[in-house]
Short mmCIF file of C-alpha atoms in Angstrom, two decimals:
data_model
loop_
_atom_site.label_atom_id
_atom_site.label_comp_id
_atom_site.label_asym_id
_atom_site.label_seq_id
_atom_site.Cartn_x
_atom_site.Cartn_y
_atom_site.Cartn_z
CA UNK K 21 21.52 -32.39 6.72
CA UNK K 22 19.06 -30.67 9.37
CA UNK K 23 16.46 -32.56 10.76
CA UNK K 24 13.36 -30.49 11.39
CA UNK K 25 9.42 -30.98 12.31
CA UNK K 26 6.95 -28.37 12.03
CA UNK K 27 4.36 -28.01 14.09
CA UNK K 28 1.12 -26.63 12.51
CA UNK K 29 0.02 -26.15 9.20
CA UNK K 30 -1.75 -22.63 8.95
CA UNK K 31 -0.80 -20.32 6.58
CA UNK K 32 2.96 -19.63 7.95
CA UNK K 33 2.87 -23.67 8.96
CA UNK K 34 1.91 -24.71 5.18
CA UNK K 35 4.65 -22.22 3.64
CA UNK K 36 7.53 -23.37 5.97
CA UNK K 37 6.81 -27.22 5.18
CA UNK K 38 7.26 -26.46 0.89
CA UNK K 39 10.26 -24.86 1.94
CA UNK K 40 12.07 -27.69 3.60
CA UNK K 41 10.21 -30.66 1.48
CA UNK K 42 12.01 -28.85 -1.64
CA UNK K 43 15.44 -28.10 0.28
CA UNK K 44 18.15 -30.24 -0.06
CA UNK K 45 19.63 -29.26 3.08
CA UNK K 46 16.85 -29.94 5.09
CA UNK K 47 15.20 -33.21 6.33
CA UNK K 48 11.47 -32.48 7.29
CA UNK K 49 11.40 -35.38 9.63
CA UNK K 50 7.60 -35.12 10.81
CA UNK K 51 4.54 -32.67 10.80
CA UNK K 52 2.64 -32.40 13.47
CA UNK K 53 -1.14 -31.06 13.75
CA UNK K 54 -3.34 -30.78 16.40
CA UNK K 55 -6.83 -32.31 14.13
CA UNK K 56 -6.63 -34.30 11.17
CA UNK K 57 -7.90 -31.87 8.69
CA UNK K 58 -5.67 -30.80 6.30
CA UNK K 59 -3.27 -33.75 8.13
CA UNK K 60 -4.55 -36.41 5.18
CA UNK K 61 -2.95 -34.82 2.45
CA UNK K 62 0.83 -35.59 3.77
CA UNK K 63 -0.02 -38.49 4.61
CA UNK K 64 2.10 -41.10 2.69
CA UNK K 65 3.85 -38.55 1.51
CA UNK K 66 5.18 -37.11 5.12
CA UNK K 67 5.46 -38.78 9.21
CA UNK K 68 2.49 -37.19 10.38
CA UNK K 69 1.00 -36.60 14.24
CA UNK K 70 -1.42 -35.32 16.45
CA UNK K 71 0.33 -36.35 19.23
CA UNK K 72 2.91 -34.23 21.33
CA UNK K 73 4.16 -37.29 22.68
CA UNK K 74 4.87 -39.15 19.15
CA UNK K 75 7.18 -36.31 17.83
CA UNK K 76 10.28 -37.80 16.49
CA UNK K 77 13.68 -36.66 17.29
CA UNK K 78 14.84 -33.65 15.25
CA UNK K 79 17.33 -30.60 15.39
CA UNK K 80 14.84 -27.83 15.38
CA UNK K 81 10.88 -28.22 15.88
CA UNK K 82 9.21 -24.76 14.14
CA UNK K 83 5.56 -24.02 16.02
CA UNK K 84 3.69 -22.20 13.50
CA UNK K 85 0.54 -22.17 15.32
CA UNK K 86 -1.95 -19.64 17.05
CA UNK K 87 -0.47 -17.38 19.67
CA UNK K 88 -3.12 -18.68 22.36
CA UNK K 89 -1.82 -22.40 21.73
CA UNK K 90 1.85 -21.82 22.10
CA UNK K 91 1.80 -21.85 25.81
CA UNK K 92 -0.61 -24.74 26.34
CA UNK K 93 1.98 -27.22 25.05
CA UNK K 94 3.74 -29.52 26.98
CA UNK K 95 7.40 -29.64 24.48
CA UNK K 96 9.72 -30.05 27.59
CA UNK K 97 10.94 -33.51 26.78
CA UNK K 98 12.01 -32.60 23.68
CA UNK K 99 15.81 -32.74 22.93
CA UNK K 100 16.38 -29.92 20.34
CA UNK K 101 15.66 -26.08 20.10
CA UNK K 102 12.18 -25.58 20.01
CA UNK K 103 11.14 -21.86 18.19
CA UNK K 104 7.86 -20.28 17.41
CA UNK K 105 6.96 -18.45 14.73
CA UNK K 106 4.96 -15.24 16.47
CA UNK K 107 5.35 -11.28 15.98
CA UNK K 108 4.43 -10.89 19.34
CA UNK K 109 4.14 -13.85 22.02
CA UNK K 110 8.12 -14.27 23.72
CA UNK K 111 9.87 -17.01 23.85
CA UNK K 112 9.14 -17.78 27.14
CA UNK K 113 5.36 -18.97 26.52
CA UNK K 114 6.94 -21.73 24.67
CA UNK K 115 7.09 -24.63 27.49
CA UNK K 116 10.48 -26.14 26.24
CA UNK K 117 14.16 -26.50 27.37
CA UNK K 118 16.06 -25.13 24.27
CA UNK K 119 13.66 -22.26 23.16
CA UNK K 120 13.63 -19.12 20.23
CA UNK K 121 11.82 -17.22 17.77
CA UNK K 122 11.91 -17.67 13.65
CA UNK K 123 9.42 -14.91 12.90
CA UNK K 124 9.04 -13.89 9.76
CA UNK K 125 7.60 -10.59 9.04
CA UNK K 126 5.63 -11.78 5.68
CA UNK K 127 1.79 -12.03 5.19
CA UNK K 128 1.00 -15.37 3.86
CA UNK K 129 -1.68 -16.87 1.98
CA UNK K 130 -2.46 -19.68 1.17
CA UNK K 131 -3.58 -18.88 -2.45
CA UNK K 132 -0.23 -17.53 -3.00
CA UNK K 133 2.86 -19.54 -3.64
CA UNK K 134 5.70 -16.88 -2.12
CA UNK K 135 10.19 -17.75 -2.20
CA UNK K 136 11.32 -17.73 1.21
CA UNK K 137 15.08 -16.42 -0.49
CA UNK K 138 13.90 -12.62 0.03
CA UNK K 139 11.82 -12.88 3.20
CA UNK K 140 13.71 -11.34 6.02
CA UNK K 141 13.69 -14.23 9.06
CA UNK K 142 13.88 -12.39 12.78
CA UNK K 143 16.28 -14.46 15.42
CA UNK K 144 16.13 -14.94 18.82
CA UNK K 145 17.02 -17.46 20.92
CA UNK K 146 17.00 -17.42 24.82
CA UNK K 147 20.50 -19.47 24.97
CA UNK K 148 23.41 -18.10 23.04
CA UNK K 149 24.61 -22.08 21.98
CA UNK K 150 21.24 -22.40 20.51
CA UNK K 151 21.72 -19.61 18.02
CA UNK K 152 23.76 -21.24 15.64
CA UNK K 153 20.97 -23.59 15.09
CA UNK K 154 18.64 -21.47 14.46
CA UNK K 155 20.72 -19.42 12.14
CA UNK K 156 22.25 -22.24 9.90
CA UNK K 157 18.46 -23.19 9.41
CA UNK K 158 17.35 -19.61 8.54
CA UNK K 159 20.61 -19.35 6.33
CA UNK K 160 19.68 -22.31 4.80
CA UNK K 161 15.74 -20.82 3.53
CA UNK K 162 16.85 -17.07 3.72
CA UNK K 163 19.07 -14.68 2.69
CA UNK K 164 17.71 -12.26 4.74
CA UNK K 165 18.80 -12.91 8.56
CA UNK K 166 18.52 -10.81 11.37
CA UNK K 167 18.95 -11.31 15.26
CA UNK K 168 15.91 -9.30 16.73
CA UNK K 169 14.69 -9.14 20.13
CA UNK K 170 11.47 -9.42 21.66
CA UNK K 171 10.95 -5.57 22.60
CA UNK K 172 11.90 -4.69 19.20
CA UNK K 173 10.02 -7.85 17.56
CA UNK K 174 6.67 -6.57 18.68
CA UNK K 175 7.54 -3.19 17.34
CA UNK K 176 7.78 -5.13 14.15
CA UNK K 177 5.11 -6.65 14.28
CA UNK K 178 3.03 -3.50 15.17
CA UNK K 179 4.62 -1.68 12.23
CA UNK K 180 3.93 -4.78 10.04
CA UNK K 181 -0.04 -4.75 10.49
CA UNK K 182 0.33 -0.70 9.88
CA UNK K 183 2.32 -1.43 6.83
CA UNK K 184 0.52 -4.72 5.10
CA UNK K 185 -3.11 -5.10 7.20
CA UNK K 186 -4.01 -1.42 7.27
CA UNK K 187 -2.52 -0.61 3.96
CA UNK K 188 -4.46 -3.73 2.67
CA UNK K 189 -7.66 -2.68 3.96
CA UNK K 190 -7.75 0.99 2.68
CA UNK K 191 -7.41 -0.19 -0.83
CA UNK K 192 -9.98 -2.51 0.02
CA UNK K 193 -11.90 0.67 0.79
CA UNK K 194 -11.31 1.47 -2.89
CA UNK K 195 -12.05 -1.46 -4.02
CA UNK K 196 -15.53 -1.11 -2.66
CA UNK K 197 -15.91 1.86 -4.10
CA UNK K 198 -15.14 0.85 -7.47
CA UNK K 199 -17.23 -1.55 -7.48
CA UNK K 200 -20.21 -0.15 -6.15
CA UNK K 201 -19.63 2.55 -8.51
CA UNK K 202 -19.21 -0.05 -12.22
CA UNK K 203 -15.67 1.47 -12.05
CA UNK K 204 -12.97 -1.02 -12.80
CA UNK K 205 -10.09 -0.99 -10.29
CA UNK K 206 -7.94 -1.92 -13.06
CA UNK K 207 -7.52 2.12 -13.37
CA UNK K 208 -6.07 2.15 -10.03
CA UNK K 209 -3.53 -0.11 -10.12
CA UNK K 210 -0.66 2.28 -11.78
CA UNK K 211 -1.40 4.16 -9.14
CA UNK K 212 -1.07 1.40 -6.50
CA UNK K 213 2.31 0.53 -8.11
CA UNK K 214 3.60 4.10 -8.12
CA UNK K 215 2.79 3.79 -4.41
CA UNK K 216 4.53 0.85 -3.35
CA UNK K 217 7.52 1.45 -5.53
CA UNK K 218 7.61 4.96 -4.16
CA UNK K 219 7.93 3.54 -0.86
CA UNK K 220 11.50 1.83 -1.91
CA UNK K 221 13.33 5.45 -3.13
CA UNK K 222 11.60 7.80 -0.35
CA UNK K 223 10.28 8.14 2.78
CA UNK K 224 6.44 8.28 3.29
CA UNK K 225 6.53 11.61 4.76
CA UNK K 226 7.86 12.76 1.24
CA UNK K 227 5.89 10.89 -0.89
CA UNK K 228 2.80 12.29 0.52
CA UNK K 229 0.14 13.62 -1.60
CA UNK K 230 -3.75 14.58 -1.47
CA UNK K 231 -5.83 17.08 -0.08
CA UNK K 232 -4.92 15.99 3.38
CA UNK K 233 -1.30 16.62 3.23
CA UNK K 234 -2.21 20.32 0.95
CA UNK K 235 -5.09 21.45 3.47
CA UNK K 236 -7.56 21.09 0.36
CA UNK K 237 -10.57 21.51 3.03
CA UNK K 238 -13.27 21.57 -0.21
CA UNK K 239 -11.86 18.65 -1.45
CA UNK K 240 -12.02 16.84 1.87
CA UNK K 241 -15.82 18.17 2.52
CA UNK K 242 -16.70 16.77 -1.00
CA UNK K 243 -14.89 13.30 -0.17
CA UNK K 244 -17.61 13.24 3.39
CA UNK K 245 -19.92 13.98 1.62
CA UNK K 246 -19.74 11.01 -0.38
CA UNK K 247 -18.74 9.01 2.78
CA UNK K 248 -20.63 7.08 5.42
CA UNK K 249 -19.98 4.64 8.71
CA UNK K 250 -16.83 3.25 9.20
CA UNK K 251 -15.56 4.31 5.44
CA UNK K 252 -16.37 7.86 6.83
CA UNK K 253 -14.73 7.46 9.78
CA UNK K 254 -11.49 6.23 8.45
CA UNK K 255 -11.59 9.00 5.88
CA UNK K 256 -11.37 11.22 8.96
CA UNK K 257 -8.55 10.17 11.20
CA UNK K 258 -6.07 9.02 8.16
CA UNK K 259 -6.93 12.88 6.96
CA UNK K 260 -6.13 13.74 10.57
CA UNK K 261 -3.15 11.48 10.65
CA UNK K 262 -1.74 12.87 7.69
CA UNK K 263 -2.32 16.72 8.78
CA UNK K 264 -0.77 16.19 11.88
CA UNK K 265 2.52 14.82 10.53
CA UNK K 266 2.74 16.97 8.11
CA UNK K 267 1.73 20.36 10.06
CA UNK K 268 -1.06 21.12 8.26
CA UNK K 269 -3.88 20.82 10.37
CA UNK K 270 -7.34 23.09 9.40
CA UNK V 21 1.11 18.38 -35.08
CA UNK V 22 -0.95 19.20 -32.10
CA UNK V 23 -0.63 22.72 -30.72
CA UNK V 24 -0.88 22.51 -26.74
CA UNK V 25 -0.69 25.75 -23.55
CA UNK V 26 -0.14 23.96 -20.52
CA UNK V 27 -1.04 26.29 -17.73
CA UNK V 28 0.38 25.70 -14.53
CA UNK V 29 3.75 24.85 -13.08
CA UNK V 30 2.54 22.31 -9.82
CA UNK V 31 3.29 18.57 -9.98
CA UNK V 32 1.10 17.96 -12.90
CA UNK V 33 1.69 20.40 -14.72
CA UNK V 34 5.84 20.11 -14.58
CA UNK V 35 4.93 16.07 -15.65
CA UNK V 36 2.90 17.42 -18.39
CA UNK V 37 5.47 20.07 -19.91
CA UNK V 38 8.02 17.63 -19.70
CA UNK V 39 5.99 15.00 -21.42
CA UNK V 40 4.53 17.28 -24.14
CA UNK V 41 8.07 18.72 -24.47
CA UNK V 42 9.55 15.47 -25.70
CA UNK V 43 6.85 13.84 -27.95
CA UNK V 44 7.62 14.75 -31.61
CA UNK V 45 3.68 15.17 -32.60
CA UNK V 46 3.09 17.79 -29.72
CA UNK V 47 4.06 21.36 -30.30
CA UNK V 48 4.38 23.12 -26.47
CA UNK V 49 3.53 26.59 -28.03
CA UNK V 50 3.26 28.18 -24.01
CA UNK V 51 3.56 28.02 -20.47
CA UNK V 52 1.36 29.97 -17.79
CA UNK V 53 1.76 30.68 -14.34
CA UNK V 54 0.36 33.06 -12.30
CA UNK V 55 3.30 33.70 -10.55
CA UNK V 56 7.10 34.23 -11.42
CA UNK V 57 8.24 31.97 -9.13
CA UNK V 58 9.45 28.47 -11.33
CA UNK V 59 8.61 29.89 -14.40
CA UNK V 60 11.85 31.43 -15.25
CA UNK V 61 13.31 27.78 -15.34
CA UNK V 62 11.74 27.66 -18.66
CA UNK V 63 12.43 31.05 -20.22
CA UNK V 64 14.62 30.82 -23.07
CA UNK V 65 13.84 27.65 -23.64
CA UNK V 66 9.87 28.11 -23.95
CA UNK V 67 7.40 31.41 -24.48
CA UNK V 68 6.12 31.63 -20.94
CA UNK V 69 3.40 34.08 -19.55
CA UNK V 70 1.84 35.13 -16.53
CA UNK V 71 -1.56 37.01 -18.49
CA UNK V 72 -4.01 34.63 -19.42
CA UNK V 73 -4.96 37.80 -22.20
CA UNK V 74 -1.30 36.81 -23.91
CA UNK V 75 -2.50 33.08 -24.09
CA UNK V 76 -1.10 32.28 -27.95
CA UNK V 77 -3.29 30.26 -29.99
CA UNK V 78 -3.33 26.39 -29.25
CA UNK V 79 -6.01 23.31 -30.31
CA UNK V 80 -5.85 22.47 -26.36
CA UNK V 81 -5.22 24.29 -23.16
CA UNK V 82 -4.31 22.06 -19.94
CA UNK V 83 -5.18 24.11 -16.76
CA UNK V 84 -2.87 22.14 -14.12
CA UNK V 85 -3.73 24.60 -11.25
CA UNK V 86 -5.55 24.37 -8.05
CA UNK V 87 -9.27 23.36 -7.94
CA UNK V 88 -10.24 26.73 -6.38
CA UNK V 89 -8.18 28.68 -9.17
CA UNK V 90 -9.94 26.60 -11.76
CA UNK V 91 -13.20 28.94 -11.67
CA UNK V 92 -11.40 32.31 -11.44
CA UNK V 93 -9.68 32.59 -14.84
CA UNK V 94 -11.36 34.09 -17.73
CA UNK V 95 -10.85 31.90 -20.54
CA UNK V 96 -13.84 32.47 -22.73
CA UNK V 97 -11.98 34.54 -25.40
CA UNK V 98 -9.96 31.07 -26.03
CA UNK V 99 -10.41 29.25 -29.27
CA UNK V 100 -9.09 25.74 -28.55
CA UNK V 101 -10.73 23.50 -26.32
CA UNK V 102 -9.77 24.18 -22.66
CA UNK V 103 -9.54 21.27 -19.93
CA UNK V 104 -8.59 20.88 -16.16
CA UNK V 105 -7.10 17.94 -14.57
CA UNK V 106 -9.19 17.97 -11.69
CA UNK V 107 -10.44 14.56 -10.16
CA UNK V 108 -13.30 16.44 -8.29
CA UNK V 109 -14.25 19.87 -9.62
CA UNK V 110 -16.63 19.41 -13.22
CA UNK V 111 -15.95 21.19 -16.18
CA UNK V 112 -18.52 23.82 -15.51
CA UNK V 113 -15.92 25.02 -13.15
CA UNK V 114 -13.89 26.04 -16.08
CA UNK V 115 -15.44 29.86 -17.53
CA UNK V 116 -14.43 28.53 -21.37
CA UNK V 117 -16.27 27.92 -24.46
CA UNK V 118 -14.80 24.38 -25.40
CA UNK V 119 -14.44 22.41 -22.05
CA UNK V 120 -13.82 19.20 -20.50
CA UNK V 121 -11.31 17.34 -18.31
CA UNK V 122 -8.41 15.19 -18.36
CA UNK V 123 -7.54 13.42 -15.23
CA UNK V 124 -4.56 11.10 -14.33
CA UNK V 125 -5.57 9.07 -11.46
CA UNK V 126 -1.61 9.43 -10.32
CA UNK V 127 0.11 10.76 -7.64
CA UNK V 128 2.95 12.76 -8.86
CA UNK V 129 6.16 13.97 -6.74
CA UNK V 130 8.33 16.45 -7.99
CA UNK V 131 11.52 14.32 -6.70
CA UNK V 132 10.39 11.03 -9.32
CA UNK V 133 10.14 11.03 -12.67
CA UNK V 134 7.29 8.83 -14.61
CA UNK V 135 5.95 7.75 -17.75
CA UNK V 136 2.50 8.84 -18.88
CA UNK V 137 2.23 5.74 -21.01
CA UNK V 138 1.13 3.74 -18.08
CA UNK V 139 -1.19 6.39 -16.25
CA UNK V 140 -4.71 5.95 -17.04
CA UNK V 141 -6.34 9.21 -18.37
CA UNK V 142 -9.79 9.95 -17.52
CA UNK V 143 -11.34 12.12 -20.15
CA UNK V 144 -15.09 14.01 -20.60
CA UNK V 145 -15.83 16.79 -22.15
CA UNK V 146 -18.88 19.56 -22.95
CA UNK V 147 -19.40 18.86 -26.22
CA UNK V 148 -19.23 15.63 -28.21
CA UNK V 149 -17.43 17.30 -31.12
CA UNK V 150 -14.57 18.57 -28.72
CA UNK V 151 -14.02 14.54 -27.36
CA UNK V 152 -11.38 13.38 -30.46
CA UNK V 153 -9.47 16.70 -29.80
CA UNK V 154 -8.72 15.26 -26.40
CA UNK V 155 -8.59 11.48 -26.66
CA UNK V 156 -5.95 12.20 -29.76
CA UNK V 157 -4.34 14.34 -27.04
CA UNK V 158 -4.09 11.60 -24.59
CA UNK V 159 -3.50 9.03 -26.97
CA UNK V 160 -0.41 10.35 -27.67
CA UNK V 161 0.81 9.94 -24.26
CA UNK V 162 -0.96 7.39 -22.87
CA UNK V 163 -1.84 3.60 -23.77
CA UNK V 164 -4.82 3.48 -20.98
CA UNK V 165 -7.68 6.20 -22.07
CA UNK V 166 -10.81 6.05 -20.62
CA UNK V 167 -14.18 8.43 -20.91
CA UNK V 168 -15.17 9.12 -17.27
CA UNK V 169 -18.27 11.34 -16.47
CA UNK V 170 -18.39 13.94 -13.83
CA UNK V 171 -19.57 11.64 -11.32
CA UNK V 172 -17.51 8.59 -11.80
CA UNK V 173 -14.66 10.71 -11.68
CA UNK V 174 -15.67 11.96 -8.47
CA UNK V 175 -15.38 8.64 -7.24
CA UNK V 176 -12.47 7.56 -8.63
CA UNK V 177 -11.06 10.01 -7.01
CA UNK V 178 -11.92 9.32 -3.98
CA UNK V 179 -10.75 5.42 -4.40
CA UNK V 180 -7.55 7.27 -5.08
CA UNK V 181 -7.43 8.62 -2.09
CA UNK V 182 -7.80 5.61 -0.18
CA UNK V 183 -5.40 3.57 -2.34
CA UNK V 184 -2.85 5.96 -2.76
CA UNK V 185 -2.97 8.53 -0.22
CA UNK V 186 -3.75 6.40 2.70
CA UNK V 187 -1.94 3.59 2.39
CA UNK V 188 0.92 5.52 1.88
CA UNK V 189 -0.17 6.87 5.27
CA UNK V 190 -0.37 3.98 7.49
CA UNK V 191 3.31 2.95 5.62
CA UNK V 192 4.28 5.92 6.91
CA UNK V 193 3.05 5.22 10.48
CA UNK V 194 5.04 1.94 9.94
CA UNK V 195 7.64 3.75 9.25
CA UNK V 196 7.67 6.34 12.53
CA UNK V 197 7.93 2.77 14.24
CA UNK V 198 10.35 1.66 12.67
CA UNK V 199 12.31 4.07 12.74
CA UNK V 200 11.66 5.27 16.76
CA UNK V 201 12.63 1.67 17.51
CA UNK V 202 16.11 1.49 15.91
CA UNK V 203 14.36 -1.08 13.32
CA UNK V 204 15.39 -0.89 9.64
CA UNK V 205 12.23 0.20 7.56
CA UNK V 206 13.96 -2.22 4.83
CA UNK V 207 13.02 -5.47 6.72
CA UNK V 208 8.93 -4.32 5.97
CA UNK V 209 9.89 -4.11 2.21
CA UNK V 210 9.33 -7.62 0.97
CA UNK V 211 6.18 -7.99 3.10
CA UNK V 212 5.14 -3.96 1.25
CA UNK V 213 6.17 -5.16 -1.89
CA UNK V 214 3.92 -8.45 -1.33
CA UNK V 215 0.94 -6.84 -0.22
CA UNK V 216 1.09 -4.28 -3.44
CA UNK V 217 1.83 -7.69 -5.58
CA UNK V 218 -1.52 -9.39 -3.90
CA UNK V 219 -3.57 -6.55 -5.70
CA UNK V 220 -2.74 -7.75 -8.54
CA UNK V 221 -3.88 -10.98 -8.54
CA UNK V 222 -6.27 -11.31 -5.60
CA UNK V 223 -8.93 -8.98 -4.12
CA UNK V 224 -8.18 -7.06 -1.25
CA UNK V 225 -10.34 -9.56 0.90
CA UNK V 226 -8.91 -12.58 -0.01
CA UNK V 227 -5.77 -10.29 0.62
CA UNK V 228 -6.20 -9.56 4.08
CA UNK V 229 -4.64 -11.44 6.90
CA UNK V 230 -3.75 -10.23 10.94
CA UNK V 231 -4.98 -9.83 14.07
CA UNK V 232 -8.14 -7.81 13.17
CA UNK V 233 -9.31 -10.44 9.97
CA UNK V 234 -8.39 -13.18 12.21
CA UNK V 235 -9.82 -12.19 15.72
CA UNK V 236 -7.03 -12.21 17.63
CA UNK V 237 -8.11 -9.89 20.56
CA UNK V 238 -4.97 -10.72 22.75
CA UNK V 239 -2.97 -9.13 20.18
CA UNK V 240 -4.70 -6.41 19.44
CA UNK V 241 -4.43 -5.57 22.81
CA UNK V 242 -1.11 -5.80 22.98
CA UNK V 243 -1.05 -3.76 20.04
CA UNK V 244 -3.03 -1.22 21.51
CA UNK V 245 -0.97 -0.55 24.78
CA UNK V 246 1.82 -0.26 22.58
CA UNK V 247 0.43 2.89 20.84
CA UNK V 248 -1.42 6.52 21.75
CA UNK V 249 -2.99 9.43 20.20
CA UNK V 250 -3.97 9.71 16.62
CA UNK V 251 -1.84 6.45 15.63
CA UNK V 252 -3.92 4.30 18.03
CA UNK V 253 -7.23 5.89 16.50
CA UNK V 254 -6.12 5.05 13.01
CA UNK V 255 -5.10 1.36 14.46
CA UNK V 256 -8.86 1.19 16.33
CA UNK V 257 -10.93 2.19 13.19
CA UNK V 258 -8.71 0.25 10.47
CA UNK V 259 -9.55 -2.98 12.74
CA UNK V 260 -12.69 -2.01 13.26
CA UNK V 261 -13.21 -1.55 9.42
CA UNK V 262 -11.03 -4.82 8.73
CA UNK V 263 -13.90 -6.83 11.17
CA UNK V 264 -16.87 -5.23 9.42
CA UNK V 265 -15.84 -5.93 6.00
CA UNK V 266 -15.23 -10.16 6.97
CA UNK V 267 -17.46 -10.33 9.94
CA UNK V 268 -15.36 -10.91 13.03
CA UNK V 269 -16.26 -8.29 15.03
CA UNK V 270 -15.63 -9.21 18.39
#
């Protein structure tokens, strides 16, 4: 048994807790929080805390909280390996003895129940004796485990918001338009799924299609046309983006 | 039996032939192309042709061919109705007697084979008489048929665009990282298949999460000393767009 606390519960904070209440491998010995909202509903239920200095003894404490609050914590009387959850910050911001990272590259929500079994969990920790510990617990919720560093965990994490955020937001773009134009964006979505699936058999570069990537320059002067403010803008340098990797610029 | 000419050998057209080819209520009576080039693949097999004047006799001609071809061919001394499959040019484009359009919102790659049952067809034509010629058509090889006017379609299209051709994009930029950074593009693949999953139940705002939704300047910042040139304009504006849309701008 593996006694753990998480600290925070945001969206990666929230997700990490329903995976070790429902593990039987895992005691969740306490969750900490730095205001009571959201706090109530373990209580009973859960130790709860808002207070550093009441955290209970445990084998690994998780911080899932905001980047900017990671290094304002005083954990350095704590007794086990203390890991944060971030893309980006290093381990070193964490003010602890026994310190890591468990980031996993996922986008949660909260109004989306998601398996941790298939989300890949990125390693580091800045002893080697603390890695076990870390990676029996990320065995334990994963089967995806790798040991990533901090140079290459930012490039991650860069190449995450590219690949969810950005990709998010464009169809968002649709979406809009849709909308605005009493089209349902139902008729989009086998599109949307040819997409993504696309991605899993070949690389972008060849699944590439449009009037960017064919130098269709009446196409793309119709599409402005129709296009204004940041919309328009966007329309521009991903038609730029695309011509440029692909050699066909106008 | 429905007698159809599918003219054109490009990625819509080769989907087309192929589908028309094996549905036992479609008779393929010819292929065009204006070129030799591809066309002999067929020969043998199918009557081919590369003279719009030796166009046999069909109920429906599919012109699959460039938008800026579309206008050029003399088709007036056809009998059957004649469509394109055009998301932006209108079926005055087409010099026929009996016109319209049939568009698959779709992107379609020679290297991956698909289904037309899924792929919504977007259908309008001239004349209301000529409209059950085509929705039997696409009945036939769709389940999802809808009747689109010239500009709805238009749009449509250009919510393609964004959904399919962009995010596809900005994968691919995820990608370039990736790969630059000895990273496996695999780890991204739960997190790509979760954000394509989200679009199905959520909306693309509810959707969105990272540093631009959430305000995180620090790591956008980071971000943005990580990257230069066209990639770092496409990560400005997408933020930019991502804190207009939910009102964080900074």
């Amino acid at each position: 048994m593996m006694n753990v606390c998480v600290l925070g519960i945001g969206k990666v904070g929230v997700h990490l807790i329903n995976e070790c209440i429902n593990h039987p491998t895992i005691n969740l010995v306490q969750i900490y929080n730095r205001s009571n909202k959201g706090l109530e509903l373990y209580k009973g239920m859960l130790s709860t805390t808002q207070s550093i200095l009441d955290l209970k003894k445990a084998d690994l404490y998780i911080v899932a909280l905001p980047d900017s609050v990671i290094p304002t914590l005083n954990l350095t009387k704590l007794q086990g390996l203390v890991v944060h959850t971030s893309g980006t910050v290093p381990f070193s911001d964490l003010q602890a003895t026994n310190r890591g990272v468990l980031y996993p590259p996922q986008s949660f929500t909260k109004e989306k129940k998601i398996s941790f079994k298939q989300i890949p969990l990125c390693l580091e920790t800045e002893f080697k004796t603390d890695y076990s510990t870390l990676e029996n617990f990320a065995n334990k919720i994963s089967n995806v485990v790798h040991q990533v560093n901090q140079q290459k965990r930012q490039k991650l994490h860069l190449a995450a918001v590219f690949a969810n955020n950005f990709s998010n937001r464009v169809m968002g773009i649709a979406y809009d338009i849709c909308k605005k134009n009493e089209l349902d964006f139902k008729i989009l979505q086998p599109l949307i799924q040819e997409t993504f699936l696309k991605t899993q058999i070949m690389t972008p570069k060849t699944a590439q299609t449009g009037p960017a990537v064919r130098g269709d320059q009446k196409t793309i002067e119709k599409h402005i046309g129709q296009l204004k403010n940041t919309d328009l803008e966007v329309y521009k340098i991903l038609t730029k983006s695309i011509q440029e990797k692909h050699g066909t610029e106008l």
